[in-house]
Coordinates of C-alpha atoms and ligand atoms in Angstrom, one line a residue:
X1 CA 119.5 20.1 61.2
X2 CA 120.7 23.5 62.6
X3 CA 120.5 26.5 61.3
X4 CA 123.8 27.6 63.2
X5 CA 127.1 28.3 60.5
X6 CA 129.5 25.1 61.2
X7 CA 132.5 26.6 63.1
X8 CA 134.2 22.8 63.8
X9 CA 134.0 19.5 61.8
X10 CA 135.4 16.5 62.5
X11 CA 135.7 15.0 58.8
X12 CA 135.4 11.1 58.7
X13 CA 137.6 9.9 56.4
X14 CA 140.5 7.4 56.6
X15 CA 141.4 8.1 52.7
X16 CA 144.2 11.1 52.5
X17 CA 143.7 12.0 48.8
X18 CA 140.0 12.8 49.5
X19 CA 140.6 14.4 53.3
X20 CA 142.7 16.5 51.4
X21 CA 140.5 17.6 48.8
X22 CA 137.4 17.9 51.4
X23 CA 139.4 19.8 54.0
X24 CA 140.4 22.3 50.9
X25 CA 136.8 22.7 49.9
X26 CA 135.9 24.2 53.6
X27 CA 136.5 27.6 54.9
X28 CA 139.8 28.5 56.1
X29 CA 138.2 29.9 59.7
X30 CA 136.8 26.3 60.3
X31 CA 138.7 24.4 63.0
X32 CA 139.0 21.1 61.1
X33 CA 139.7 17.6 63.0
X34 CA 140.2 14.9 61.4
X35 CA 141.6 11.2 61.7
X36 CA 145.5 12.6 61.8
X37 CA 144.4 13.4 65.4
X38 CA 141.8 10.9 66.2
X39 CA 143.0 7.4 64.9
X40 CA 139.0 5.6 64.8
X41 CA 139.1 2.8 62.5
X42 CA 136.6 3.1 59.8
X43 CA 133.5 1.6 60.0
X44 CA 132.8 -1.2 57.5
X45 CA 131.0 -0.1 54.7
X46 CA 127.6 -2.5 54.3
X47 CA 125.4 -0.4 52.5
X48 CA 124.7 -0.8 48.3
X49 CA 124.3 3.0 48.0
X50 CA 126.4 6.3 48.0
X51 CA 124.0 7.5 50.2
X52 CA 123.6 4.9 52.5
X53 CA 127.7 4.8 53.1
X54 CA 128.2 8.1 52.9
X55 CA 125.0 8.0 56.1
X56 CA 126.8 5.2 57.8
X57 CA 130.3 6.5 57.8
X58 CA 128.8 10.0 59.1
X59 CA 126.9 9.0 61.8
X60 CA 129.6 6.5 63.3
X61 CA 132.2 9.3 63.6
X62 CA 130.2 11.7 64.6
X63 CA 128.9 9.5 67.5
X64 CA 132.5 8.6 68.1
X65 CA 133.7 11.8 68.2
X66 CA 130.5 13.5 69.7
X67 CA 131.3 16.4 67.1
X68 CA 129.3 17.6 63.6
X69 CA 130.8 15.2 61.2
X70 CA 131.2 15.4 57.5
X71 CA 131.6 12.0 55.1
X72 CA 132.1 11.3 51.8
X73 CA 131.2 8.2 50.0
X74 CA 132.2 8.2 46.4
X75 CA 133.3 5.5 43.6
X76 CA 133.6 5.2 40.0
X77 CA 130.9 4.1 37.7
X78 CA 131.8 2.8 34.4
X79 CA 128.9 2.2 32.5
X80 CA 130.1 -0.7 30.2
X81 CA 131.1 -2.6 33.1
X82 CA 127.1 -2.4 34.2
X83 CA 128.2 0.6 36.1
X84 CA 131.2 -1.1 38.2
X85 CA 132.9 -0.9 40.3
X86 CA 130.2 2.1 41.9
X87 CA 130.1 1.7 45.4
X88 CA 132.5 -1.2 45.4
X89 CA 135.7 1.4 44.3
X90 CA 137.9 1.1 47.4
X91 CA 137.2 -2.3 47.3
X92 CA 138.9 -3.5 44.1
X93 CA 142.2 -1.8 44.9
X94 CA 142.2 -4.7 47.5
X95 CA 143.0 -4.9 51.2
X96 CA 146.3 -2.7 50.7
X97 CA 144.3 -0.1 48.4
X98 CA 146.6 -0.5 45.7
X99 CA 145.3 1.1 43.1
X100 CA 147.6 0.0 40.4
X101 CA 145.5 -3.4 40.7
X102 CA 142.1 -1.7 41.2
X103 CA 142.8 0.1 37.0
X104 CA 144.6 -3.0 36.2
X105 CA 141.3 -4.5 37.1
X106 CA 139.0 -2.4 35.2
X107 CA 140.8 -2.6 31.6
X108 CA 140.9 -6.5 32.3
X109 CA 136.9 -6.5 32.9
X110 CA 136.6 -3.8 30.4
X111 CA 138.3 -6.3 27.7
X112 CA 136.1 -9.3 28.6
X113 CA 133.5 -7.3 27.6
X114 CA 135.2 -5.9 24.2
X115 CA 138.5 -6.4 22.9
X116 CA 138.3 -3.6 20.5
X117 CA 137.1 -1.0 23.3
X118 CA 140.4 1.1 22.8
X119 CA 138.7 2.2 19.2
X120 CA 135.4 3.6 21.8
X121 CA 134.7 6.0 24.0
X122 CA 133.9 4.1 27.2
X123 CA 131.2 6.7 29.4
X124 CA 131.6 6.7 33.3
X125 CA 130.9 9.1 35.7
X126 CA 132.9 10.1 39.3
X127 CA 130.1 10.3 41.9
X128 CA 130.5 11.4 45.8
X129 CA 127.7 11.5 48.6
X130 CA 128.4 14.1 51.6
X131 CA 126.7 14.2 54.4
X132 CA 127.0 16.4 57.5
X133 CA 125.4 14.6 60.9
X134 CA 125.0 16.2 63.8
X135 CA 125.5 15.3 67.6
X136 CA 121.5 15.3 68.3
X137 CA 120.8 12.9 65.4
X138 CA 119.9 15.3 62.3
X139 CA 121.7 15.2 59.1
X140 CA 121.8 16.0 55.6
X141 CA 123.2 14.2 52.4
X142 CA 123.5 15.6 49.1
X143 CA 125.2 14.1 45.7
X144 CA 127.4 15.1 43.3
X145 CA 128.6 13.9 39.7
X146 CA 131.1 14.6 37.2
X147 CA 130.7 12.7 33.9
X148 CA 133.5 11.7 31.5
X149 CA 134.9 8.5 29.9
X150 CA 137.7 6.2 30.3
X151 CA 141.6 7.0 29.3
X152 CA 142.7 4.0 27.0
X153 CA 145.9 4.0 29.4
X154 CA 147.2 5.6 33.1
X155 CA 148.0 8.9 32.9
X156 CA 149.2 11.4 35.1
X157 CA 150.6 11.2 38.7
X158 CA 148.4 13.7 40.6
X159 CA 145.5 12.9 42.7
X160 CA 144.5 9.4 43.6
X161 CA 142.7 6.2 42.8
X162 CA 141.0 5.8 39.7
X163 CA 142.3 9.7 38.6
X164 CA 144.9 8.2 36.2
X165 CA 142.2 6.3 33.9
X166 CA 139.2 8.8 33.7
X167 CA 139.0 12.1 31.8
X168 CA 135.8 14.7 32.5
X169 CA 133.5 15.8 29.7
X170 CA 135.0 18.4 27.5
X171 CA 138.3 18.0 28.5
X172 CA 141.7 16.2 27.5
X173 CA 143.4 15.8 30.5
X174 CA 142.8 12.5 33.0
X175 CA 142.1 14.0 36.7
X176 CA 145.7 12.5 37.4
X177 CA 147.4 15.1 34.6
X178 CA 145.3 18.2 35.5
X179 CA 146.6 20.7 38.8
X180 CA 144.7 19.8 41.7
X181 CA 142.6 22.9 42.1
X182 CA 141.5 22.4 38.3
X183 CA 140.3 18.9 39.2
X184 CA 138.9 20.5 42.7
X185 CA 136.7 23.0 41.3
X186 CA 135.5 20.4 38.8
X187 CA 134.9 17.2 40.3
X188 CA 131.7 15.1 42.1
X189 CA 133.3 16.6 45.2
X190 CA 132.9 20.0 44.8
X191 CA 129.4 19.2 43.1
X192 CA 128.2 17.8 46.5
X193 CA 129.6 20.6 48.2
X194 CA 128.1 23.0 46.4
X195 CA 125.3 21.7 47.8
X196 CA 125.9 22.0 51.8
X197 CA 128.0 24.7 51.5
X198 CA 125.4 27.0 53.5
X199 CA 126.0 25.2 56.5
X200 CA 129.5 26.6 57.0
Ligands
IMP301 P1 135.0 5.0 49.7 O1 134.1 6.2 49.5 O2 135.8 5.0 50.9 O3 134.2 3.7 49.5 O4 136.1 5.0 48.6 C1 135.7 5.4 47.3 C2 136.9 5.1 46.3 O5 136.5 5.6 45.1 C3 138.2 5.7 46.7 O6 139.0 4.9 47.4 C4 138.7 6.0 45.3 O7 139.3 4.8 44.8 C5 137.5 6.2 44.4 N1 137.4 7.6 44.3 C6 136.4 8.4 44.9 N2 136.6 9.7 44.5 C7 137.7 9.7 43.7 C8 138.4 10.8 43.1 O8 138.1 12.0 43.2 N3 139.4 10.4 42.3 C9 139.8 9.1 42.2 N4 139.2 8.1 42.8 C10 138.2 8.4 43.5

């Protein structure tokens, strides 16, 4: 990897609540590009790890783009559901990512497993891969995690995906109620980031 400060990124993401949140993480003197400009399909995500998707979708923009890229893979793992949907997330919201069926899906599975789990406190934890690759092959991924537990119903209409259903440790508010920035300077994201914030 270089030890050069990042001055441009290309940031491979086809998701807008989480190009949002990344580009917001980076320094505001970074030239940013993104898919708004670009338009590269995403690559198909075949890996069974954070890492190795976060890897994948990394190196294929960056290799498409020819520019330093920075990914995210992320998900939610709920640890009564054998930690589901994990690095399956996007996936349950189905083709259209609608992610009214993704948490109407997760408090169906959550009842086959228990019909009395409203009376619980159901653990899960948001977790987000992000690594930077650059043009000549290097890269670096690092993890983040927040840890929390699952809202007995939707609430809130900030954010995106599963932020309606999951409240972080110590707190009341599902990511979904809570201002952005709050969640921002909270969440798995900003964990990661922490993390390979140096290079910029
Ligand atoms: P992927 O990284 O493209 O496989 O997508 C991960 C999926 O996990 C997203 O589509 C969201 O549904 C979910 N996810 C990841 N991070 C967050 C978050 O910060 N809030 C809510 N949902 C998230």
């Amino acid at each position: 990897m270089s030890k050069k400060k990042i001055k441009e990124i290309f940031i491979g993401s086809n998701n807008k609540g989480k190009l949002k949140e990344i580009a917001d993480l980076l320094p505001k003197s970074l030239k940013i590009y993104s898919n708004l400009d670009f338009k590269i399909p995403s690559p198909a995500e075949t890996g069974t790890t954070f890492t190795q998707n976060s890897l994948l979708k990394a190196r294929y923009f960056s290799k498409r783009t020819s520019k330093i890229c920075l990914s995210d893979d992320s998900g939610i793992e709920i640890d009564i559901l054998d930690k589901a949907p994990g690095v399956y997330s996007a996936d349950w919201s189905g083709k259209k990512r609608n992610f009214n069926l993704a948490i109407k899906k997760v408090y169906k599975e959550i009842s086959k497993k228990d019909k009395n789990w409203k009376k619980k406190r159901l653990s899960a934890r948001f977790i987000c891969v992000l690594t930077i690759f650059w043009p000549n092959g290097k890269f670096i991924s690092k993890i983040g995690k927040i840890e929390g537990r699952i809202s007995n119903f939707k609430r809130g209409k900030n954010g995106f995906g599963y932020d309606p259903i999951f409240i972080p440790k110590g707190k009341r508010l599902t990511f979904g109620e809570m201002d952005p920035y709050k969640k921002y300077s909270i969440d798995h994201r900003f964990n990661a980031f922490k993390k390979i914030k140096k290079f910029f």
